Amino acid sequence: MISLKGKNFLVTGASSGIGAATGAQLLAHGANVFGVTRRPNALHPDISPIEANLTSREEISAIFKNLGKIDGLINCAGTAYLSRIVDGNPADWEEMWRVNVLALTLCCQYSLKHFPQGGGRIVNVSSMSGHRVPPSGGFYAPTKFAVRAITDSLRSELKAIQSPIQVACVSPGFVDTPLLENYFRGREEALSKTRENMNMLKPEDVAHSILTILTAPAHVEIGDILMRSSDQIA
Ligand SMILES: NC(=O)c1ccc[n+]([C@@H]2O[C@H](COP(=O)([O-])OP(=O)(O)OC[C@H]3O[C@@H](n4cnc5c(N)ncnc54)[C@H](OP(=O)(O)O)[C@@H]3O)[C@@H](O)[C@H]2O)c1
């Protein structure tokens, strides 16, 4: 197992849900955490804040200006609207594309220069909606398919240049976080029913899988962890 003690991690979306739980577990392992958010006050007090709106390429680039060496990047930031292809609002599609796909990809690219020679690990949060399109997948599911494809492309490219940096994704089903309130906006009853019928994953469950990837022995490269509540059917 690789020790995380004293290592540096950049976590996007560190203010809430899966990113916040990941930041807390990294801190508990003695790591230093730099957290990207639009709301620095929402971060755990021991996380070093980096304020950025991930819809802006300039602000994404600025994240890396004063960043030193990092041993890992965890791309947790994401946004979800139930926005159908037939009649969804293109502004929602654009925001999801910018945050879930473009920002994640730019953070991957910009982070590469910050890894030490011995490498490190990148973990991208995809979704079960990046593996099969649920009926309500709309434009969100395509962004999560893209996360998986970007992760695989980056892995191949890194191997082609003999880079020791590893890249993986985590693909959870329903996780009980504020993101669901956004996704179910206007369908609050459906969210209540889902919560009643399912003991959803907790952000900590996903964070645990992320730490499994980060601490796996150096010769072990995890590609993706698919996980869902034992109550979730597909
Ligand atoms: N919850 C689920 O059921 C579920 C299932 C599968 C996958 N996922 C994925 O898991 C990841 C984390 O989601 P979560 O459920 O933990 O959601 P969450 O609790 O709503 O957290 C979302 C995070 O993304 C950040 N973010 C969103 N838009 C941003 C922007 N424009 N600029 C900077 N930061 C931004 C938020 O930071 P600020 O608002 O502080 O800026 C927040 O920290 C997402 O990629 C999501 O797609 C979630």
Coordinates of C-alpha atoms and ligand atoms in Angstrom, one line a residue:
M1 CA 0.0 0.0 0.0
I2 CA 1.2 3.5 -0.8
S3 CA 1.2 5.9 2.1
L4 CA -0.5 9.2 1.6
K5 CA 1.2 10.9 4.6
G6 CA 2.8 14.2 3.7
K7 CA 1.7 13.9 0.1
N8 CA -0.1 16.7 -1.8
F9 CA -3.4 16.3 -3.5
L10 CA -5.5 18.7 -5.6
V11 CA -9.2 18.0 -5.2
T12 CA -11.8 19.8 -7.4
G13 CA -15.3 20.0 -5.9
A14 CA -13.8 19.8 -2.4
S15 CA -16.6 21.9 -0.9
S16 CA -19.4 19.3 -1.0
G17 CA -20.4 15.7 -1.4
I18 CA -17.8 13.3 -2.8
G19 CA -15.1 15.9 -3.1
A20 CA -15.6 17.0 0.6
A21 CA -15.6 13.4 1.8
T22 CA -12.4 12.7 -0.2
G23 CA -10.7 15.7 1.2
A24 CA -11.6 14.7 4.7
Q25 CA -10.3 11.1 4.2
L26 CA -7.1 12.4 2.6
L27 CA -6.5 14.7 5.6
A28 CA -7.2 11.8 8.0
H29 CA -4.3 9.9 6.2
G30 CA -2.0 12.8 6.9
A31 CA -2.1 14.3 3.3
N32 CA -2.1 17.9 2.4
V33 CA -5.2 18.9 0.4
F34 CA -5.7 21.8 -2.0
G35 CA -9.4 22.2 -2.7
V36 CA -10.9 23.9 -5.7
T37 CA -14.3 25.6 -5.2
R38 CA -16.3 28.8 -5.9
R39 CA -17.1 28.8 -2.1
P40 CA -13.8 28.7 -0.1
N41 CA -15.8 29.2 3.1
A42 CA -17.5 25.8 2.6
L43 CA -14.2 23.9 2.7
H44 CA -12.9 21.9 5.6
P45 CA -10.7 24.4 7.6
D46 CA -7.5 22.2 7.0
I47 CA -7.9 22.3 3.2
S48 CA -6.0 25.0 1.4
P49 CA -8.5 26.9 -0.7
I50 CA -8.2 27.6 -4.4
E51 CA -11.1 29.7 -5.6
A52 CA -12.1 29.1 -9.2
N53 CA -15.2 28.8 -11.4
L54 CA -14.5 25.8 -13.5
T55 CA -16.7 27.1 -16.4
S56 CA -13.8 29.6 -17.1
R57 CA -10.7 28.5 -18.9
E58 CA -8.8 31.4 -17.4
E59 CA -9.7 30.6 -13.9
I60 CA -8.8 26.9 -14.5
S61 CA -5.4 27.9 -15.8
A62 CA -4.9 30.2 -12.7
I63 CA -5.4 27.2 -10.4
F64 CA -2.1 25.9 -11.5
K65 CA -0.1 29.1 -11.6
N66 CA 1.1 29.0 -8.0
L67 CA 0.7 25.3 -7.4
G68 CA 3.8 23.3 -6.5
K69 CA 4.3 19.6 -6.7
I70 CA 1.2 17.3 -6.4
D71 CA 1.1 13.5 -6.0
G72 CA -2.5 13.3 -7.1
L73 CA -5.4 15.1 -8.8
I74 CA -9.0 14.1 -7.9
N75 CA -11.5 15.5 -10.3
C76 CA -14.8 15.5 -8.3
A77 CA -16.4 18.8 -9.4
G78 CA -19.5 18.2 -11.5
T79 CA -23.0 19.5 -12.1
A80 CA -26.1 17.6 -13.1
Y81 CA -29.4 18.9 -14.6
L82 CA -32.1 16.6 -15.9
S83 CA -32.0 18.2 -19.3
R84 CA -33.5 16.2 -22.1
I85 CA -32.2 16.1 -25.7
V86 CA -35.7 16.7 -27.0
D87 CA -36.5 19.9 -25.1
G88 CA -33.6 20.6 -22.6
N89 CA -32.2 24.0 -22.1
P90 CA -28.9 24.3 -24.0
A91 CA -27.5 26.6 -21.3
D92 CA -27.7 23.6 -18.9
W93 CA -25.9 21.4 -21.5
E94 CA -23.2 24.0 -21.9
E95 CA -22.6 24.3 -18.1
M96 CA -22.5 20.5 -17.7
W97 CA -20.1 20.2 -20.7
R98 CA -17.8 22.9 -19.4
V99 CA -17.6 21.6 -15.8
N100 CA -17.9 17.9 -16.2
V101 CA -15.9 17.5 -19.3
L102 CA -13.7 20.5 -20.4
A103 CA -12.7 21.6 -16.9
L104 CA -11.8 18.0 -15.9
T105 CA -9.8 17.5 -19.1
L106 CA -7.9 20.8 -18.6
C107 CA -7.2 20.0 -15.0
C108 CA -5.8 16.7 -16.2
Q109 CA -3.6 18.4 -18.8
Y110 CA -2.4 21.2 -16.6
S111 CA -1.7 18.9 -13.6
L112 CA 0.9 16.8 -15.5
K113 CA 3.7 19.3 -15.1
H114 CA 3.1 19.3 -11.3
F115 CA 3.7 15.5 -10.7
P116 CA 7.2 14.5 -9.5
Q117 CA 9.4 12.3 -11.8
G118 CA 8.2 9.2 -10.1
G119 CA 4.6 9.8 -11.1
G120 CA 1.4 9.9 -9.2
R121 CA -2.3 9.3 -9.7
I122 CA -5.3 11.0 -11.3
V123 CA -8.8 10.0 -10.4
N124 CA -11.8 11.2 -12.4
V125 CA -15.3 10.8 -11.0
S126 CA -17.5 9.4 -13.8
S127 CA -20.8 7.7 -13.0
M128 CA -22.9 4.6 -13.6
S129 CA -24.5 7.0 -16.1
G130 CA -21.2 6.8 -17.9
H131 CA -21.7 3.1 -18.4
R132 CA -25.4 2.9 -19.4
V133 CA -27.8 5.6 -20.3
P134 CA -30.8 5.7 -17.8
P135 CA -34.1 6.9 -19.3
S136 CA -33.5 10.3 -17.5
G137 CA -29.9 10.5 -18.6
G138 CA -30.5 13.4 -21.0
F139 CA -27.3 15.4 -21.6
Y140 CA -25.8 14.5 -18.2
A141 CA -25.1 10.8 -19.2
P142 CA -23.1 11.8 -22.3
T143 CA -20.8 14.0 -20.2
K144 CA -20.1 11.0 -17.9
F145 CA -19.4 8.7 -20.9
A146 CA -17.0 11.4 -22.0
V147 CA -15.2 11.3 -18.6
R148 CA -14.6 7.6 -19.1
A149 CA -13.3 8.0 -22.7
I150 CA -11.0 10.9 -21.6
T151 CA -9.6 8.8 -18.8
D152 CA -8.9 5.9 -21.3
S153 CA -7.4 8.3 -23.9
L154 CA -5.2 9.9 -21.2
R155 CA -4.0 6.5 -19.9
S156 CA -3.0 5.4 -23.4
E157 CA -1.2 8.7 -24.1
L158 CA 0.7 8.6 -20.8
K159 CA 1.8 5.0 -21.6
A160 CA 2.9 6.0 -25.1
I161 CA 5.3 8.6 -23.6
Q162 CA 6.4 6.2 -20.8
S163 CA 4.9 8.5 -18.1
P164 CA 4.6 6.8 -14.7
I165 CA 1.4 8.8 -14.0
Q166 CA -1.6 6.5 -13.6
V167 CA -5.2 7.5 -14.3
A168 CA -8.4 5.9 -13.2
C169 CA -12.1 6.6 -12.8
V170 CA -14.8 5.9 -10.2
S171 CA -18.3 5.3 -11.5
P172 CA -20.9 5.5 -8.7
G173 CA -24.7 5.0 -8.9
F174 CA -26.9 7.3 -6.8
V175 CA -24.9 9.0 -4.0
D176 CA -26.8 11.1 -1.5
T177 CA -25.4 14.6 -2.1
P178 CA -26.8 18.1 -2.9
L179 CA -26.2 17.3 -6.6
L180 CA -29.4 15.1 -6.6
E181 CA -31.5 18.1 -5.5
N182 CA -30.4 19.9 -8.6
Y183 CA -30.9 16.8 -10.8
F184 CA -34.4 16.2 -9.4
R185 CA -35.5 19.8 -9.5
G186 CA -39.2 20.0 -10.2
R187 CA -39.5 16.2 -9.4
E188 CA -39.0 16.5 -5.7
E189 CA -41.5 13.6 -5.1
A190 CA -39.4 11.3 -7.3
L191 CA -36.3 12.2 -5.2
S192 CA -38.2 11.5 -1.9
K193 CA -39.4 8.1 -3.3
T194 CA -35.8 7.2 -4.5
R195 CA -34.5 8.1 -1.0
E196 CA -37.3 6.0 0.6
N197 CA -36.7 3.0 -1.6
M198 CA -33.0 3.0 -1.7
N199 CA -30.2 3.1 0.9
M200 CA -28.1 5.3 -1.4
L201 CA -24.3 5.4 -1.4
K202 CA -22.8 7.9 0.9
P203 CA -20.1 10.3 -0.3
E204 CA -17.8 8.5 2.1
D205 CA -18.3 5.2 0.3
V206 CA -17.1 6.8 -3.0
A207 CA -14.2 8.6 -1.2
H208 CA -13.2 5.2 0.2
S209 CA -12.9 3.8 -3.4
I210 CA -10.9 6.9 -4.5
L211 CA -8.5 6.2 -1.6
T212 CA -8.3 2.5 -2.6
I213 CA -7.1 3.7 -6.0
L214 CA -4.6 6.2 -4.5
T215 CA -3.1 3.7 -2.0
A216 CA -2.9 0.7 -4.3
P217 CA 0.6 -0.7 -4.6
A218 CA 2.7 1.0 -7.3
H219 CA 2.5 -2.0 -9.7
V220 CA -1.3 -2.1 -9.5
E221 CA -3.2 0.2 -11.9
I222 CA -6.9 0.3 -11.2
G223 CA -8.9 1.5 -14.3
D224 CA -12.4 2.0 -13.0
I225 CA -14.5 1.2 -10.0
L226 CA -18.2 0.6 -10.7
M227 CA -20.3 0.9 -7.5
R228 CA -23.9 1.2 -6.6
S229 CA -26.1 0.9 -3.6
S230 CA -27.1 -2.8 -3.1
D231 CA -30.7 -1.5 -3.5
Q232 CA -30.1 0.0 -6.9
I233 CA -31.3 -2.2 -9.7
A234 CA -29.1 -1.1 -12.6
Ligands
LIG1 N1 -24.5 12.4 -6.4 C1 -24.6 11.4 -7.3 O1 -25.6 10.6 -7.3 C2 -23.5 11.1 -8.3 C3 -23.5 9.8 -8.9 C4 -22.5 9.6 -9.8 C5 -21.5 10.5 -10.1 N2 -21.5 11.7 -9.4 C6 -20.5 12.7 -9.8 O2 -19.7 12.9 -8.6 C7 -19.1 14.2 -8.7 C8 -19.3 15.0 -7.4 O3 -20.7 15.2 -7.3 P1 -21.4 15.3 -5.8 O4 -22.6 14.3 -5.9 O5 -20.5 15.2 -4.8 O6 -22.1 16.7 -6.0 P2 -22.1 18.0 -5.0 O7 -22.2 17.6 -3.6 O8 -23.2 18.9 -5.6 O9 -20.7 18.7 -5.3 C9 -20.4 19.3 -6.5 C10 -19.1 20.0 -6.4 O10 -18.7 20.5 -7.7 C11 -18.3 21.8 -7.6 N3 -18.7 22.6 -8.8 C12 -19.8 22.6 -9.5 N4 -19.8 23.5 -10.4 C13 -18.6 24.2 -10.3 C14 -18.1 25.3 -11.0 N5 -18.7 25.9 -12.0 N6 -16.9 25.7 -10.6 C15 -16.2 25.1 -9.5 N7 -16.7 24.1 -8.8 C16 -17.9 23.6 -9.2 C17 -19.1 22.4 -6.4 O11 -18.3 23.4 -5.8 P3 -18.8 24.9 -5.4 O12 -20.3 24.9 -5.6 O13 -18.4 25.1 -4.0 O14 -18.1 25.7 -6.4 C18 -19.1 21.1 -5.5 O15 -18.0 21.1 -4.6 C19 -19.7 14.9 -10.0 O16 -18.8 14.8 -11.0 C20 -21.0 14.0 -10.2 O17 -21.3 14.0 -11.6 C21 -22.5 12.0 -8.5

